[in-house]
XYZ file of C-alpha atoms in Angstrom:
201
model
C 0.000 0.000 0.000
C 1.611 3.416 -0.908
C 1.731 5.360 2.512
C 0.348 8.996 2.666
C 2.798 10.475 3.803
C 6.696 9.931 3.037
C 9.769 10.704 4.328
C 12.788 9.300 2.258
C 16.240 9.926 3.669
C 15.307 13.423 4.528
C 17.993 16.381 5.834
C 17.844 20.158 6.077
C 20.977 22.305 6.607
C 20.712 25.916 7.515
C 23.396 28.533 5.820
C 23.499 31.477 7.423
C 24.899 34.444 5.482
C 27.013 34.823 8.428
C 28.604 31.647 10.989
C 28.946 28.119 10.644
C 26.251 25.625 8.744
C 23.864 24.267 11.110
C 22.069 20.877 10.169
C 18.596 20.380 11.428
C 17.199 16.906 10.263
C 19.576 14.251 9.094
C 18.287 11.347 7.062
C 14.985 11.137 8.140
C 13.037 8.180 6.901
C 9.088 7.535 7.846
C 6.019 6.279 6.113
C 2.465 7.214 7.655
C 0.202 5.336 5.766
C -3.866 6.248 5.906
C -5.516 5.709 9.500
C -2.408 5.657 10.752
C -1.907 8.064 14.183
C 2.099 8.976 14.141
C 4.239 10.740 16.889
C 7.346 11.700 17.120
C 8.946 13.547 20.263
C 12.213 15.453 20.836
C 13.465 18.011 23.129
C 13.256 21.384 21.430
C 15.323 22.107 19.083
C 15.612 18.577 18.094
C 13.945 19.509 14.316
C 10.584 18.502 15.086
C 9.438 21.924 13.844
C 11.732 21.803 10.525
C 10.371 18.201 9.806
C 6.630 19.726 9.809
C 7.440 22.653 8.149
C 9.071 20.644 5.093
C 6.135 18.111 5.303
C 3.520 21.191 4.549
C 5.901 22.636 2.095
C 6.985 25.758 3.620
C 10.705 24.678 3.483
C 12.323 22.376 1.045
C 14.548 19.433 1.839
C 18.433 19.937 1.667
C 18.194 16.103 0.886
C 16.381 13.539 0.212
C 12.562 13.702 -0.642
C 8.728 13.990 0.906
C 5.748 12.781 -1.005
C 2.295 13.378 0.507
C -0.953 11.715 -1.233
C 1.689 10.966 -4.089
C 2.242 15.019 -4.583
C 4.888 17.420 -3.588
C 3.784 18.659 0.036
C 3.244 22.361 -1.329
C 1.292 20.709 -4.495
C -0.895 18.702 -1.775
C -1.692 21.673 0.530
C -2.745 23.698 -2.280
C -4.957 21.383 -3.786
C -6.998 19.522 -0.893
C -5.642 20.903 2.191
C -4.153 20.482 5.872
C -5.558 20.431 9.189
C -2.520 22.284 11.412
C -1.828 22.964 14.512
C 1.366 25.106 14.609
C 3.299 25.478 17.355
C 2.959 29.201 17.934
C -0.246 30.675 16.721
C 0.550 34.527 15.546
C -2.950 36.132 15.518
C -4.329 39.833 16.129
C -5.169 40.038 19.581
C -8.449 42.245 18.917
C -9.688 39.357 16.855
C -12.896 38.113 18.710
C -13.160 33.923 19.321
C -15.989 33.274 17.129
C -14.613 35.368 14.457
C -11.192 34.496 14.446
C -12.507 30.879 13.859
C -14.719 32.546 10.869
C -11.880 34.315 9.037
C -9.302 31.250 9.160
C -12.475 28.878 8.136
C -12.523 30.860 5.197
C -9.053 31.250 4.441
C -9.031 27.270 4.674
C -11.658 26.994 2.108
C -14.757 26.096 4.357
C -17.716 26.332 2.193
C -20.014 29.438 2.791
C -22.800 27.242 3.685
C -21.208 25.012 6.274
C -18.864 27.806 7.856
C -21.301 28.622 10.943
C -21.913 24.783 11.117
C -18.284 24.435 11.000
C -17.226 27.071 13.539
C -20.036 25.890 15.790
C -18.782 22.376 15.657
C -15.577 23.916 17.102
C -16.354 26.174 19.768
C -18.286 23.042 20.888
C -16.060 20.444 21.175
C -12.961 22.457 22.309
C -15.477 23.918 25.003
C -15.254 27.525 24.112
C -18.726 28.781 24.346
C -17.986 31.008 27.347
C -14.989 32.775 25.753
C -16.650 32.854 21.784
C -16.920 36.954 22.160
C -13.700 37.292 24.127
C -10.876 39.112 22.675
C -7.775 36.769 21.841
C -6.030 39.034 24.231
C -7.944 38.188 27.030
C -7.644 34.208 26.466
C -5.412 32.441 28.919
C -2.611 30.460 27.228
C -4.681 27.455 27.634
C -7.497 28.570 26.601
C -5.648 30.026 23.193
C -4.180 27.014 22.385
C -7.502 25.431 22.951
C -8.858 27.976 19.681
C -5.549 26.558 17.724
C -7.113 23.534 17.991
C -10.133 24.201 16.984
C -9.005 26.004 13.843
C -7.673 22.957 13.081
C -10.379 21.059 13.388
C -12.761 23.366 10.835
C -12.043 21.412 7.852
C -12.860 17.324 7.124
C -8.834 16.769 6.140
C -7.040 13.813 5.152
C -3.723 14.999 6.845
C -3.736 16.161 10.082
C -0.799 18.064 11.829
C -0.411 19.064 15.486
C 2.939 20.344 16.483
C 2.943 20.519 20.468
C -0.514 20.023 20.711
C -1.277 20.081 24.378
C 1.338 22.886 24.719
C -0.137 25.445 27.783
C -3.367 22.485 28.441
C -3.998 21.532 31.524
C -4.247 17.676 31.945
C -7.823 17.638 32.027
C -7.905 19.279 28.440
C -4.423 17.491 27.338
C -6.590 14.133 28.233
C -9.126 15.293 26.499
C -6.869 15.834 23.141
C -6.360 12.238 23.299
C -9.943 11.654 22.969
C -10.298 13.819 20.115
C -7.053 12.365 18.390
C -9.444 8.717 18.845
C -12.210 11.105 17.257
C -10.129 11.932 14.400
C -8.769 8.811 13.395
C -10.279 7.613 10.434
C -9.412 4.706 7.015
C -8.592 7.682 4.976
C -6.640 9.847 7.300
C -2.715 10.096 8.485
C -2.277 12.142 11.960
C 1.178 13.302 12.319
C 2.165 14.764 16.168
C 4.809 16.663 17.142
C 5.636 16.978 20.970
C 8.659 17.710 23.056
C 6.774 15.017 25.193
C 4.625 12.426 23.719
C 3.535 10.997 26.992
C 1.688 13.681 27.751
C -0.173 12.029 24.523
């Protein structure tokens, strides 16, 4: 069976313009294949975050090649999309809850008439209904990282990526990840998670 995702003897090297070389992934070799649930765990800086960002295209490999759904990563992303999780979430912090989950559904091509279904959905099931009008300002770190999640979740996607997803959760809520990991887990899909810790998975 051809896995969905594919790591073949994969390396990135940094080159600064200034100071030495600095190599972040050496000759990385994995094969996810659909309803497969895959984590890896490292200390930080260990390249867990270069690995991810090479598997949704944003960086290329310095060696070696990544296939996912038989496409280049970028190719993949472009044409039927990723659920992610990224480690640090840059958003404006006057964005409201509810409609910070509206504008990224959209930008993740939700369709118009499933978008308030969609953003619903989330609020729900990472229990955000109190905080839905809050500013992102005034969200705890927890409670942030629980709308992360949830942005993650707006869209039915084959590929899921969470890198450090139960960063700032408290157990209760990092338990409760698991369950929705369980949720997730489907014939069709390939979870890939990223955590400094995976027992806390």
């Amino acid at each position: 069976m051809t896995p969905l995702i594919s790591f073949r003897g994969v390396g990135r090297t940094y080159r600064p313009l200034l100071g030495a070389s600095v190599r972040a992934v050496d000759d990385f070799s994995l094969e996810i294949a659909a309803g497969e649930v895959v984590g890896i765990a490292g200390p930080n800086g260990a390249g867990k975050t270069t690995l991810i960002a090479m598997l949704l295209g944003f960086l290329a490999p310095t060696d070696g090649a990544i296939s996912v759904g038989g496409l280049a990563p970028r190719a993949f992303v472009e044409r039927r999309g990723v659920g992610y999780l990224p480690e640090l979430m840059a958003l404006p912090s006057f964005w409201r809850v509810d409609n910070t989950l509206r504008r990224l559904g959209i930008l993740a091509g939700v369709p118009a008439g499933e978008l308030e279904g969609a953003v619903a959905g989330g609020i729900e099931r990472l229990g955000l209904d109190e905080h839905r009008r809050k500013r992102i300002k005034a969200l705890s770190k927890g409670n942030f990282q629980r709308l992360g999640l949830a942005q993650a979740l707006l869209c039915d996607n084959d590929v899921m990526v969470f890198d450090e997803p139960t960063h700032g959760l408290d157990p209760l809520w990092a338990s409760h990840f698991r369950d929705i990991v369980g949720e997730l887990r489907r014939p069709g899909r390939a979870i890939f998670i990223a955590s400094h810790n995976l027992d806390e998975l």
